mmCIF file with all atom_site columns, C-alpha atoms in Angstrom:
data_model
loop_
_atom_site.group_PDB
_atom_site.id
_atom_site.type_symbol
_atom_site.label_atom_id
_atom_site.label_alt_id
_atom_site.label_comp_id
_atom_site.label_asym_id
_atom_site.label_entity_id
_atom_site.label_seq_id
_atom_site.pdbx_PDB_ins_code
_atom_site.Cartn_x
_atom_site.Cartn_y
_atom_site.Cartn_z
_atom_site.occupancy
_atom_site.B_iso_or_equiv
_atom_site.pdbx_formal_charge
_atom_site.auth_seq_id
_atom_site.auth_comp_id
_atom_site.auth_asym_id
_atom_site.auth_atom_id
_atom_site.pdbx_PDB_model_num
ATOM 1   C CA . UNK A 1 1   ? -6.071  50.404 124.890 1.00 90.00 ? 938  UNK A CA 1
ATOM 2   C CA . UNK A 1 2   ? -3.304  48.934 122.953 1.00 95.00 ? 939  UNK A CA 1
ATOM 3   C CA . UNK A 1 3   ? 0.173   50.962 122.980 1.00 96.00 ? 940  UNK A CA 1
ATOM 4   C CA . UNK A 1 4   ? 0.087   51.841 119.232 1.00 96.00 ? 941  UNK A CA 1
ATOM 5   C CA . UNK A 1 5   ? -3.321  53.696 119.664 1.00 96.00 ? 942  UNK A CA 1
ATOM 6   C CA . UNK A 1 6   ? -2.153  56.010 122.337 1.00 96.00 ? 943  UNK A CA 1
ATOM 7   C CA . UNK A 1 7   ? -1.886  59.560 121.629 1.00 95.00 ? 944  UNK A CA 1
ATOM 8   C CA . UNK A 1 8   ? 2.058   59.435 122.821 1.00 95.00 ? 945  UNK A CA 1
ATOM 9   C CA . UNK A 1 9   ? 3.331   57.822 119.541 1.00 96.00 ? 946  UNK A CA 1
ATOM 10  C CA . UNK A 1 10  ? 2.698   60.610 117.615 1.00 96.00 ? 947  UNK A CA 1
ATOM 11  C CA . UNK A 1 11  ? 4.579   62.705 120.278 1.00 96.00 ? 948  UNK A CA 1
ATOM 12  C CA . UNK A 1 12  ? 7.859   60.786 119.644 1.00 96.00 ? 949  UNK A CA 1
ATOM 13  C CA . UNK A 1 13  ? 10.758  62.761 118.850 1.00 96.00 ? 950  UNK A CA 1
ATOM 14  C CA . UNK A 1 14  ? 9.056   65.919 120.247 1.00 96.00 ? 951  UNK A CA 1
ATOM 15  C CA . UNK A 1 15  ? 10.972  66.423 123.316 1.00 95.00 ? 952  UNK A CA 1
ATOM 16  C CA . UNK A 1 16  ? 8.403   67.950 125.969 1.00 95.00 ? 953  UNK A CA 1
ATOM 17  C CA . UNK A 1 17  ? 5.538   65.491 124.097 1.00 95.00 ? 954  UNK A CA 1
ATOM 18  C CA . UNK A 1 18  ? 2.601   68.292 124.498 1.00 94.00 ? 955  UNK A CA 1
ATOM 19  C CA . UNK A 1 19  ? 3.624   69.409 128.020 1.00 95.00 ? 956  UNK A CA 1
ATOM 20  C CA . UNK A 1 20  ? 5.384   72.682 127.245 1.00 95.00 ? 957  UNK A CA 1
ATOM 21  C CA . UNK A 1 21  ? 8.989   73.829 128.088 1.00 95.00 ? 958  UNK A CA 1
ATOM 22  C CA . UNK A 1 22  ? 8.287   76.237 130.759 1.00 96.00 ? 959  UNK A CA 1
ATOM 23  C CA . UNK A 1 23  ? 6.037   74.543 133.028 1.00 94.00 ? 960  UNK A CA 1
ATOM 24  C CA . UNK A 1 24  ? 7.175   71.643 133.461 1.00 94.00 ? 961  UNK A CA 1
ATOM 25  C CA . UNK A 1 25  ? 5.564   68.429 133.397 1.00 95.00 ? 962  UNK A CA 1
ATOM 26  C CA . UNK A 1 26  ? 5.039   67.784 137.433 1.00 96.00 ? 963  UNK A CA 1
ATOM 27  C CA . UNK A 1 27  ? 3.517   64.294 138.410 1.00 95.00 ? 964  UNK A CA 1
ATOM 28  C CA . UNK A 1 28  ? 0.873   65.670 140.529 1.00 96.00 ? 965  UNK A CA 1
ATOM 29  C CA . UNK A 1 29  ? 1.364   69.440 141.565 1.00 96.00 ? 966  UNK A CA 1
ATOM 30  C CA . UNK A 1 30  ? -1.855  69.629 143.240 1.00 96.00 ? 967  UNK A CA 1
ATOM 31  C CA . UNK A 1 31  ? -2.398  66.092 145.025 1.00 97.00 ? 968  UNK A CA 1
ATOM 32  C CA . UNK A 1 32  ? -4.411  63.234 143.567 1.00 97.00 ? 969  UNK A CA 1
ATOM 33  C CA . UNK A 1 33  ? -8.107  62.274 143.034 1.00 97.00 ? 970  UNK A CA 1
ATOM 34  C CA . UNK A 1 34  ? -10.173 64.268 145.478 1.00 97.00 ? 971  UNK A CA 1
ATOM 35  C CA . UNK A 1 35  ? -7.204  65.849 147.690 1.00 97.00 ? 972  UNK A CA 1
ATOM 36  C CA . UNK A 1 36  ? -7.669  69.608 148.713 1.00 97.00 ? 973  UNK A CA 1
ATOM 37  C CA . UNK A 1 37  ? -11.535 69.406 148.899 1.00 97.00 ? 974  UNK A CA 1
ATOM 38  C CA . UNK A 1 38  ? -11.582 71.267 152.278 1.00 97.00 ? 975  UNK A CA 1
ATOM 39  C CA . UNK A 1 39  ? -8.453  73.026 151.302 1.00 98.00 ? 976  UNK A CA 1
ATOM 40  C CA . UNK A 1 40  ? -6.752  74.687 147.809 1.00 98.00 ? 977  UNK A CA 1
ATOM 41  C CA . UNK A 1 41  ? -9.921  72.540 145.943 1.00 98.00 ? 978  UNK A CA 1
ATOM 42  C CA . UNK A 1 42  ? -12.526 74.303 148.358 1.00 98.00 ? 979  UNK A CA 1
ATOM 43  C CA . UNK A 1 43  ? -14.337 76.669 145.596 1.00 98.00 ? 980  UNK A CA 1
ATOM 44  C CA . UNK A 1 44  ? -14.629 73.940 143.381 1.00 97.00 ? 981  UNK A CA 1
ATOM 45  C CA . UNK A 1 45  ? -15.990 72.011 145.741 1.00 97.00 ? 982  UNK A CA 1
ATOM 46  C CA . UNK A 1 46  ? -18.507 74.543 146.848 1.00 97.00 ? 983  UNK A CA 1
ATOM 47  C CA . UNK A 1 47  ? -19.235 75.291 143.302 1.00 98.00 ? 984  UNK A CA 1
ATOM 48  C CA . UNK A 1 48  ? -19.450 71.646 141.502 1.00 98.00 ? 985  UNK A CA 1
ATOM 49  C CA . UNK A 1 49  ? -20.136 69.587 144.550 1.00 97.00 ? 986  UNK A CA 1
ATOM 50  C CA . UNK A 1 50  ? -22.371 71.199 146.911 1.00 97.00 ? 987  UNK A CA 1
ATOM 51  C CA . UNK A 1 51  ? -23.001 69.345 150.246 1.00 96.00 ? 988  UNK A CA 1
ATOM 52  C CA . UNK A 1 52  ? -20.425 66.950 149.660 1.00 97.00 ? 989  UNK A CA 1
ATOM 53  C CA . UNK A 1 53  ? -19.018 67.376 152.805 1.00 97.00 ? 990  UNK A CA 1
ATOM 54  C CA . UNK A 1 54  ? -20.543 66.527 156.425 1.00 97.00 ? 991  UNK A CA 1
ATOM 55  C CA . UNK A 1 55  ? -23.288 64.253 157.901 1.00 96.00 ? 992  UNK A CA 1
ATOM 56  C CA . UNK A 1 56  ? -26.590 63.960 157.973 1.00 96.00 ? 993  UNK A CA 1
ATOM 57  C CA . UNK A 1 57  ? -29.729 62.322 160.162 1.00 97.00 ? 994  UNK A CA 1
ATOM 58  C CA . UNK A 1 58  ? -29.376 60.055 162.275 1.00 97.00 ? 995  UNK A CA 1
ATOM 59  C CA . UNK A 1 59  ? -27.078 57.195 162.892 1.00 97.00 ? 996  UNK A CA 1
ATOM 60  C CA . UNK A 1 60  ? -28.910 53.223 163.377 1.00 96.00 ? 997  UNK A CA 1
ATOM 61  C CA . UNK A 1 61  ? -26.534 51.520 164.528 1.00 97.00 ? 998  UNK A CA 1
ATOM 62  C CA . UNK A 1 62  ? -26.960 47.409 163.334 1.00 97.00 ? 999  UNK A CA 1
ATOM 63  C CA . UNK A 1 63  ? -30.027 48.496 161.120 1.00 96.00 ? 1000 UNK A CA 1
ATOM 64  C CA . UNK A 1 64  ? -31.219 44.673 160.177 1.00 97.00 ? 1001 UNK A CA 1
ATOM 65  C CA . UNK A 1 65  ? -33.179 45.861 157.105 1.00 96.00 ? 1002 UNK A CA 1
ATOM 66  C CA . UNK A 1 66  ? -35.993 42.555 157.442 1.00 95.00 ? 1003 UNK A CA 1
ATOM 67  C CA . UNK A 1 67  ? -38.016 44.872 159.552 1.00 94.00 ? 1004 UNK A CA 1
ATOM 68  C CA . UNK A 1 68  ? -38.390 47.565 156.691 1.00 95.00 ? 1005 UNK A CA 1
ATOM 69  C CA . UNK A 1 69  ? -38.489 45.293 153.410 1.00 97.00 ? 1006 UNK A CA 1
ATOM 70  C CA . UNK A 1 70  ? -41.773 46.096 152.420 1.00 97.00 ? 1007 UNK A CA 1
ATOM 71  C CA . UNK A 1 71  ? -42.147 45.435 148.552 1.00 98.00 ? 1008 UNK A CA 1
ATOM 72  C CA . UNK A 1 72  ? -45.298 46.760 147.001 1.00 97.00 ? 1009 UNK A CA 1
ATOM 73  C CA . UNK A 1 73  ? -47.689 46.040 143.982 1.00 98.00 ? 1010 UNK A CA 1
ATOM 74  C CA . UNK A 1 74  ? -49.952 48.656 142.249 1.00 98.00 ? 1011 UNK A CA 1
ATOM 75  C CA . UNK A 1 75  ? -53.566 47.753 141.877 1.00 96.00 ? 1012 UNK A CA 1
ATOM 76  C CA . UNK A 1 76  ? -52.890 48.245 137.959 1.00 95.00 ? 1013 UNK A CA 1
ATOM 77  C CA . UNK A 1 77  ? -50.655 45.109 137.847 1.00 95.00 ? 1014 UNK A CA 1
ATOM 78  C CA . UNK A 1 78  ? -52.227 42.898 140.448 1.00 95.00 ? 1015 UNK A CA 1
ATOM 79  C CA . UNK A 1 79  ? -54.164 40.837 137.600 1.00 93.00 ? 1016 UNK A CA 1
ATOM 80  C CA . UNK A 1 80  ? -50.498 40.094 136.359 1.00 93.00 ? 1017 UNK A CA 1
ATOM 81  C CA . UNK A 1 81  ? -50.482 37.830 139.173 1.00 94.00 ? 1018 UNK A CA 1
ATOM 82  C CA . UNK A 1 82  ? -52.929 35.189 137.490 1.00 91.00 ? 1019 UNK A CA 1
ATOM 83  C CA . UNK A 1 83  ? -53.650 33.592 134.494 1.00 87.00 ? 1020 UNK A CA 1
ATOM 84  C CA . UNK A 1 84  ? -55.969 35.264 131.954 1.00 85.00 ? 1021 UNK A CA 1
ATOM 85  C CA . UNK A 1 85  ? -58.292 32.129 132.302 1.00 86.00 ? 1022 UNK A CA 1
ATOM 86  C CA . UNK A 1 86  ? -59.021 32.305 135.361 1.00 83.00 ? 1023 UNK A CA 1
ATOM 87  C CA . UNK A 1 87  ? -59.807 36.120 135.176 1.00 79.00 ? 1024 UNK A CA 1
ATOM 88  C CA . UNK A 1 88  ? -62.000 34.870 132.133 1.00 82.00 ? 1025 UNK A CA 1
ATOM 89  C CA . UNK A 1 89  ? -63.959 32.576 134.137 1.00 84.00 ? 1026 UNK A CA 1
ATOM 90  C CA . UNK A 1 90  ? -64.334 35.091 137.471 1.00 77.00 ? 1027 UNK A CA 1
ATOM 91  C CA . UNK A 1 91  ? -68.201 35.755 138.783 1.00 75.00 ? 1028 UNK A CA 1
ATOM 92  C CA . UNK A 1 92  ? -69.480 36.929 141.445 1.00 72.00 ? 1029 UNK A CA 1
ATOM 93  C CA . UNK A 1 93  ? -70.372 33.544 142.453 1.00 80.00 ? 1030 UNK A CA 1
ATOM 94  C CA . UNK A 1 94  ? -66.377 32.306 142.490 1.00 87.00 ? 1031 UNK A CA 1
ATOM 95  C CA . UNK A 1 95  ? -64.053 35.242 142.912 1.00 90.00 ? 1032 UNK A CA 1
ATOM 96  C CA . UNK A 1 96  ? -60.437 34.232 142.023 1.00 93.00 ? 1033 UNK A CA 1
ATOM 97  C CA . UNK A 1 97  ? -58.018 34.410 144.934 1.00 94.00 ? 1034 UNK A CA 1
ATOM 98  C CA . UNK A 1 98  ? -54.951 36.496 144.570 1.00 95.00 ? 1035 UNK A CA 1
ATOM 99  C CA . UNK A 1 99  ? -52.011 36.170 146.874 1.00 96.00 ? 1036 UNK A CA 1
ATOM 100 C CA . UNK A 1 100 ? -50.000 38.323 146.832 1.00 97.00 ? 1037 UNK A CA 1
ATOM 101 C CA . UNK A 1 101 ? -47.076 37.287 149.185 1.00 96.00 ? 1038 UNK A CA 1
ATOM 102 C CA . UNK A 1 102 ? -46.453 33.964 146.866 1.00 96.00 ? 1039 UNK A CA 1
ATOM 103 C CA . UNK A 1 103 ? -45.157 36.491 144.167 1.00 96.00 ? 1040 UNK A CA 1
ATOM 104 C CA . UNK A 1 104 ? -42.798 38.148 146.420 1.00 96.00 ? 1041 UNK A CA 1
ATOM 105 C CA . UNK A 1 105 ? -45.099 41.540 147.499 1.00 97.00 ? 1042 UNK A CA 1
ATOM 106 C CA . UNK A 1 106 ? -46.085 42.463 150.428 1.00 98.00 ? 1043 UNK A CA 1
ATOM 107 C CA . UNK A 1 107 ? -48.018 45.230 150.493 1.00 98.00 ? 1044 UNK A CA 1
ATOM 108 C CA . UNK A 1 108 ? -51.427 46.199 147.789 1.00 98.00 ? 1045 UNK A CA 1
ATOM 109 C CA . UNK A 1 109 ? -50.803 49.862 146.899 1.00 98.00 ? 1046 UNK A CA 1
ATOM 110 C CA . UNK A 1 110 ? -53.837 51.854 145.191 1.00 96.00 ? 1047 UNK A CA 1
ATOM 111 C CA . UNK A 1 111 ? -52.769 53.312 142.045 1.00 97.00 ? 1048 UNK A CA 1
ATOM 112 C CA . UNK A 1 112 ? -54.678 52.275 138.855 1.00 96.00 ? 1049 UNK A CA 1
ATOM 113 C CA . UNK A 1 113 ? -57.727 51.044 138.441 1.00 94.00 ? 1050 UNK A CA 1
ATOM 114 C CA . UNK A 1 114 ? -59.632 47.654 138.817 1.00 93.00 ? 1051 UNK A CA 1
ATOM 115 C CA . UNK A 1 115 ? -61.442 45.746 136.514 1.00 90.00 ? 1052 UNK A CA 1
ATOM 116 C CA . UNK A 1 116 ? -65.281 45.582 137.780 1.00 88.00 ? 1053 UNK A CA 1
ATOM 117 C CA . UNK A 1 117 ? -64.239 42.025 138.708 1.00 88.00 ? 1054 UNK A CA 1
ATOM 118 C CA . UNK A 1 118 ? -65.064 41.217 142.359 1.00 91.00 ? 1055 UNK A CA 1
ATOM 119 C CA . UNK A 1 119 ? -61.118 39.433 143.512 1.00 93.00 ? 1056 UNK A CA 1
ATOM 120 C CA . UNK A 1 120 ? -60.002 37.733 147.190 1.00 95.00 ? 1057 UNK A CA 1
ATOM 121 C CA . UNK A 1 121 ? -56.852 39.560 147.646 1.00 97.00 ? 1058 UNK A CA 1
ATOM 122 C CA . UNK A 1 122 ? -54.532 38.629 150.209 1.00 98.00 ? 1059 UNK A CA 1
ATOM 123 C CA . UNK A 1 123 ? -51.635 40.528 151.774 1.00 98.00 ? 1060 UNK A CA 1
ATOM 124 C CA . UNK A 1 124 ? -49.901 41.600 155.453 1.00 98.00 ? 1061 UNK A CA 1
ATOM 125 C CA . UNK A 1 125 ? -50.919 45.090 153.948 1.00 98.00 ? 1062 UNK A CA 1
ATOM 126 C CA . UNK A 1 126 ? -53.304 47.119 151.907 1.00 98.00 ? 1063 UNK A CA 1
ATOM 127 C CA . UNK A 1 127 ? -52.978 50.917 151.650 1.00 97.00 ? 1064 UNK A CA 1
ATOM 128 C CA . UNK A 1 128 ? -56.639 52.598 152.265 1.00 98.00 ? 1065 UNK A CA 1
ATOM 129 C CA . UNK A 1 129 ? -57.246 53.720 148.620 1.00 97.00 ? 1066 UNK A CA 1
ATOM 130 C CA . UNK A 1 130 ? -56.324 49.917 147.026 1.00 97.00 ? 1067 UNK A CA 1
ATOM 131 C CA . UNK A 1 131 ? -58.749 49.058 149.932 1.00 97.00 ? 1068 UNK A CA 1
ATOM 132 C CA . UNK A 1 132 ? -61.628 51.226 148.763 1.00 97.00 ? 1069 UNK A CA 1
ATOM 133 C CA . UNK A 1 133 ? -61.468 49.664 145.210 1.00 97.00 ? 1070 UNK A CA 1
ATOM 134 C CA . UNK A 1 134 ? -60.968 46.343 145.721 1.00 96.00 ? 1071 UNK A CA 1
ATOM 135 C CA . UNK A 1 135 ? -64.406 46.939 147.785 1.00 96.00 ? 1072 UNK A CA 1
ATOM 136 C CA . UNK A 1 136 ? -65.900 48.743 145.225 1.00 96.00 ? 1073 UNK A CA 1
ATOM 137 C CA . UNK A 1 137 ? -65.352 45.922 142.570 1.00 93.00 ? 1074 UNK A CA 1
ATOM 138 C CA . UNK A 1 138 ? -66.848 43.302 145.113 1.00 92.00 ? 1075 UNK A CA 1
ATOM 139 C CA . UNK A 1 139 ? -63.967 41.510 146.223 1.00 94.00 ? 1076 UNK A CA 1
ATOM 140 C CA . UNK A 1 140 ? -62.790 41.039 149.650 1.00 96.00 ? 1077 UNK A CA 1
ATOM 141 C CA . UNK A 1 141 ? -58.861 41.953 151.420 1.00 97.00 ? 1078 UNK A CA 1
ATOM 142 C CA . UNK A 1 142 ? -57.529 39.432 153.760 1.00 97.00 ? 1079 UNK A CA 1
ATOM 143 C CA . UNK A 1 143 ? -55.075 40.410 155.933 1.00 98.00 ? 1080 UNK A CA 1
ATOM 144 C CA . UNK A 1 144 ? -52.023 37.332 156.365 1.00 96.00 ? 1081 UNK A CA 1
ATOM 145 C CA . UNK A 1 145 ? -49.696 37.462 158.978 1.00 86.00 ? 1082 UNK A CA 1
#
């Protein structure tokens, strides 16, 4: 903000400029940012802020997060992953094939539901339920490593 916008202009020529006579304009009387949390601060603290302080869990020490990254894809959007011709031009006969690990997902989750369109998907995982209804619409899961 620019110095002629600020709200002390207006206080020139005022000589305690808003902060009173009495009490004194202190720079920080009762530390600054968070300091006192545990101590003159506690009930606010407790109040505002519950569980602020302390730990939690468990510690992993040199957590390498490739093991865990695990991004999924909802049965709902998995025909996002192709073109509409070739959903078009799907039979029973030639089932499009639908990888999902060359879009960046590695695991078929089950929520939504499928076209009556039999599809090859392929994945490292498939929940049970996404399972079940790619089944049901006649298409096949293929596990990838």
């Amino acid at each position: 903000m620019t110095t002629s916008l600020r709200k002390n202009r207006k206080k020139r020529g005022h000589v305690s400029a808003g902060h009173g006579r009495v009490g004194k304009h202190r720079k920080h009387p009762s530390g600054r940012g968070n300091a006192g949390g545990q101590h003159h601060h506690r009930i606010l603290m407790d109040k505002y802020h519950p569980g602020y302080f302390g730990k939690v869990g468990m510690r992993h020490f040199h957590y390498t997060k490739n093991k865990d990254y695990c991004p999924g894809i909802n049965l709902d959007r998995l025909w996002t992953l192709v073109s509409e011709a070739s959903r078009k031009q799907a039979t029973a006969a030639k089932a499009p094939v639908i990888d999902v690990t060359k879009a960046g997902y590695f695991k078929v989750l089950g929520k939504g539901a499928l076209p009556s369109v039999p599809v090859v998907v392929k994945a490292k995982f498939f929940s049970r339920q996404a399972e079940e209804k790619i089944k049901a619409a006649g298409g096949a899961c293929i596990l990838t490593a």
